[in-house]
Amino acid sequence: MLTYNTQPKGSVSQGINTCQGCMIDVIFRNVLEIMGEDTVLVIPPGCSAQFSGCGPEASVTVPGIQGNLENSAAIAAGIAAGFKYQGNDHTQVVAIAGDGATVDIGLQSLSGAMERNDNILYICYDNEAYMNTGIQGSSSTPLAASTTTTPAGKPVNSKDLMQIVMAHHVPYAASASIANLPDLRKKVKKAKEIKGCRVLHIMSPCPTGWGYKMSKTVEVAREAIQNGAWVLMEYEDGKVKLGKKPSQLGDVEKYFSMQKRFKGVTPEEKDEVGRHLIERYEYLEKLAAL
């Protein structure tokens, strides 16, 4: 069993069992620094379970619960309802789950929380596969990416979580990336001040599952922003706001070459992915102009 002789200041321990090059701990540290000690966490099984741990092995100092893979939003909604009954309008309830626990098995739970506008902050850290259980493909795995369940490359595009969230008319939703921490922190701060169901979708590349050197995580995430594979945006009060337009929109050549999961991609597939990224961004531009 792990033991700690000293506990550093802040809500996250200095000893984390995540893979080298993983940035989930950076997400946790920044989120909890902003949300503060008056926060309750909900964490499902998965990579983020490294933080909930077991007893003294927990890596966070705020109260929390580890539920099932599919019910993080439901648990968070129940906690928020309990606080409301007690007259507690100050404690923040934050669920932090991966893409598999969000866009796949947990989507129904999240949809219900969004429809009811439960007073929770739901954060999806997206590494685009079930990394904790063996790199199986998820609904967030992009077109042509190789996983253990799509060894020849995924034949279809990923779900668009932001579009799904916006269809529920939540008061606030945003996408962010570990490649731009000032932007991420700004969006967390904004979400903290808003009541109701708020959703943050954060890209968190996985060196183990994506196949790149552990020191290249931020570089890979930055390249995804530059070519439009990951779009930084906000949805607030029914309005869409885009970040800076990608400088290399649709050009995935460098991005694919940085990752082993795309090593079998054909030129035709690269072109198809590039066209999809351009079309998606142009669609978002039209939404932002409304």
mmCIF file of C-alpha atoms in Angstrom, residues 146-247:
data_model
loop_
_atom_site.group_PDB
_atom_site.id
_atom_site.type_symbol
_atom_site.label_atom_id
_atom_site.label_comp_id
_atom_site.label_asym_id
_atom_site.label_seq_id
_atom_site.Cartn_x
_atom_site.Cartn_y
_atom_site.Cartn_z
ATOM 1 C CA SER A 146 -6.129 1.786 -35.186
ATOM 2 C CA THR A 147 -7.152 0.276 -31.848
ATOM 3 C CA THR A 148 -7.227 -3.299 -30.588
ATOM 4 C CA THR A 149 -10.834 -3.578 -31.777
ATOM 5 C CA THR A 150 -10.224 -1.680 -35.031
ATOM 6 C CA PRO A 151 -6.753 -2.970 -35.989
ATOM 7 C CA ALA A 152 -7.199 -1.994 -39.645
ATOM 8 C CA GLY A 153 -8.417 1.472 -38.700
ATOM 9 C CA LYS A 154 -11.840 2.666 -37.592
ATOM 10 C CA PRO A 155 -14.147 2.725 -40.644
ATOM 11 C CA VAL A 156 -16.475 5.503 -39.424
ATOM 12 C CA ASN A 157 -16.206 8.979 -37.918
ATOM 13 C CA SER A 158 -16.466 9.644 -34.199
ATOM 14 C CA LYS A 159 -19.500 11.021 -32.425
ATOM 15 C CA ASP A 160 -19.511 14.800 -32.047
ATOM 16 C CA LEU A 161 -19.983 15.264 -28.310
ATOM 17 C CA MET A 162 -20.271 19.045 -28.480
ATOM 18 C CA GLN A 163 -23.104 18.786 -31.010
ATOM 19 C CA ILE A 164 -24.894 16.296 -28.766
ATOM 20 C CA VAL A 165 -24.467 18.574 -25.756
ATOM 21 C CA MET A 166 -25.647 21.665 -27.619
ATOM 22 C CA ALA A 167 -28.788 19.798 -28.702
ATOM 23 C CA HIS A 168 -29.718 19.641 -25.005
ATOM 24 C CA HIS A 169 -29.553 23.457 -24.664
ATOM 25 C CA VAL A 170 -27.363 23.428 -21.567
ATOM 26 C CA PRO A 171 -26.408 26.845 -20.154
ATOM 27 C CA TYR A 172 -22.705 26.341 -20.871
ATOM 28 C CA ALA A 173 -20.457 23.904 -22.704
ATOM 29 C CA ALA A 174 -16.936 24.212 -24.036
ATOM 30 C CA SER A 175 -14.142 22.223 -25.591
ATOM 31 C CA ALA A 176 -10.583 22.649 -24.356
ATOM 32 C CA SER A 177 -7.171 21.028 -24.653
ATOM 33 C CA ILE A 178 -4.165 20.342 -22.482
ATOM 34 C CA ALA A 179 -2.181 22.153 -25.190
ATOM 35 C CA ASN A 180 -3.746 25.467 -24.122
ATOM 36 C CA LEU A 181 -3.978 25.616 -20.337
ATOM 37 C CA PRO A 182 -4.853 29.344 -20.112
ATOM 38 C CA ASP A 183 -7.876 28.675 -22.325
ATOM 39 C CA LEU A 184 -8.796 25.580 -20.310
ATOM 40 C CA ARG A 185 -8.560 27.449 -17.015
ATOM 41 C CA LYS A 186 -10.628 30.341 -18.348
ATOM 42 C CA LYS A 187 -13.412 27.942 -19.322
ATOM 43 C CA VAL A 188 -13.329 26.137 -15.980
ATOM 44 C CA LYS A 189 -13.607 29.486 -14.187
ATOM 45 C CA LYS A 190 -16.572 30.466 -16.332
ATOM 46 C CA ALA A 191 -18.262 27.113 -15.743
ATOM 47 C CA LYS A 192 -17.813 27.497 -11.991
ATOM 48 C CA GLU A 193 -19.851 30.698 -11.943
ATOM 49 C CA ILE A 194 -22.798 29.271 -13.898
ATOM 50 C CA LYS A 195 -25.663 27.304 -12.377
ATOM 51 C CA GLY A 196 -27.140 24.265 -14.075
ATOM 52 C CA CYS A 197 -25.575 21.492 -16.128
ATOM 53 C CA ARG A 198 -22.233 22.524 -17.578
ATOM 54 C CA VAL A 199 -20.092 20.308 -19.794
ATOM 55 C CA LEU A 200 -16.391 20.564 -20.635
ATOM 56 C CA HIS A 201 -14.847 18.371 -23.330
ATOM 57 C CA ILE A 202 -11.065 18.248 -22.941
ATOM 58 C CA MET A 203 -8.623 16.592 -25.320
ATOM 59 C CA SER A 204 -6.024 14.524 -23.462
ATOM 60 C CA PRO A 205 -3.757 12.571 -25.851
ATOM 61 C CA CYS A 206 -2.542 9.156 -24.715
ATOM 62 C CA PRO A 207 1.073 8.223 -25.554
ATOM 63 C CA THR A 208 0.364 4.567 -24.770
ATOM 64 C CA GLY A 209 -2.690 4.231 -26.986
ATOM 65 C CA TRP A 210 -1.784 6.717 -29.709
ATOM 66 C CA GLY A 211 1.789 5.544 -30.100
ATOM 67 C CA TYR A 212 4.093 8.519 -29.648
ATOM 68 C CA LYS A 213 6.959 9.449 -27.312
ATOM 69 C CA MET A 214 5.761 10.406 -23.851
ATOM 70 C CA SER A 215 7.485 13.789 -24.149
ATOM 71 C CA LYS A 216 5.378 14.752 -27.176
ATOM 72 C CA THR A 217 1.912 14.923 -25.597
ATOM 73 C CA VAL A 218 1.534 18.698 -25.717
ATOM 74 C CA GLU A 219 3.002 18.834 -29.229
ATOM 75 C CA VAL A 220 0.514 16.242 -30.477
ATOM 76 C CA ALA A 221 -2.388 18.068 -28.820
ATOM 77 C CA ARG A 222 -1.253 21.371 -30.310
ATOM 78 C CA GLU A 223 -1.062 19.870 -33.795
ATOM 79 C CA ALA A 224 -4.648 18.621 -33.410
ATOM 80 C CA ILE A 225 -5.794 22.190 -32.786
ATOM 81 C CA GLN A 226 -3.832 23.564 -35.730
ATOM 82 C CA ASN A 227 -5.353 21.159 -38.262
ATOM 83 C CA GLY A 228 -8.889 21.197 -36.885
ATOM 84 C CA ALA A 229 -8.915 17.668 -35.497
ATOM 85 C CA TRP A 230 -9.768 19.349 -32.197
ATOM 86 C CA VAL A 231 -11.810 22.553 -32.292
ATOM 87 C CA LEU A 232 -11.718 24.980 -29.373
ATOM 88 C CA MET A 233 -15.188 26.439 -28.893
ATOM 89 C CA GLU A 234 -17.823 27.565 -26.422
ATOM 90 C CA TYR A 235 -21.592 27.262 -26.289
ATOM 91 C CA GLU A 236 -23.320 29.712 -23.974
ATOM 92 C CA ASP A 237 -26.933 30.852 -23.873
ATOM 93 C CA GLY A 238 -27.611 29.201 -27.220
ATOM 94 C CA LYS A 239 -24.700 30.906 -28.980
ATOM 95 C CA VAL A 240 -21.604 29.274 -30.466
ATOM 96 C CA LYS A 241 -18.225 30.975 -30.169
ATOM 97 C CA LEU A 242 -15.159 29.596 -31.932
ATOM 98 C CA GLY A 243 -11.549 30.103 -30.960
ATOM 99 C CA LYS A 244 -8.841 31.110 -33.403
ATOM 100 C CA LYS A 245 -9.277 29.469 -36.803
ATOM 101 C CA PRO A 246 -6.909 26.505 -37.332
ATOM 102 C CA SER A 247 -3.830 27.591 -39.261
#
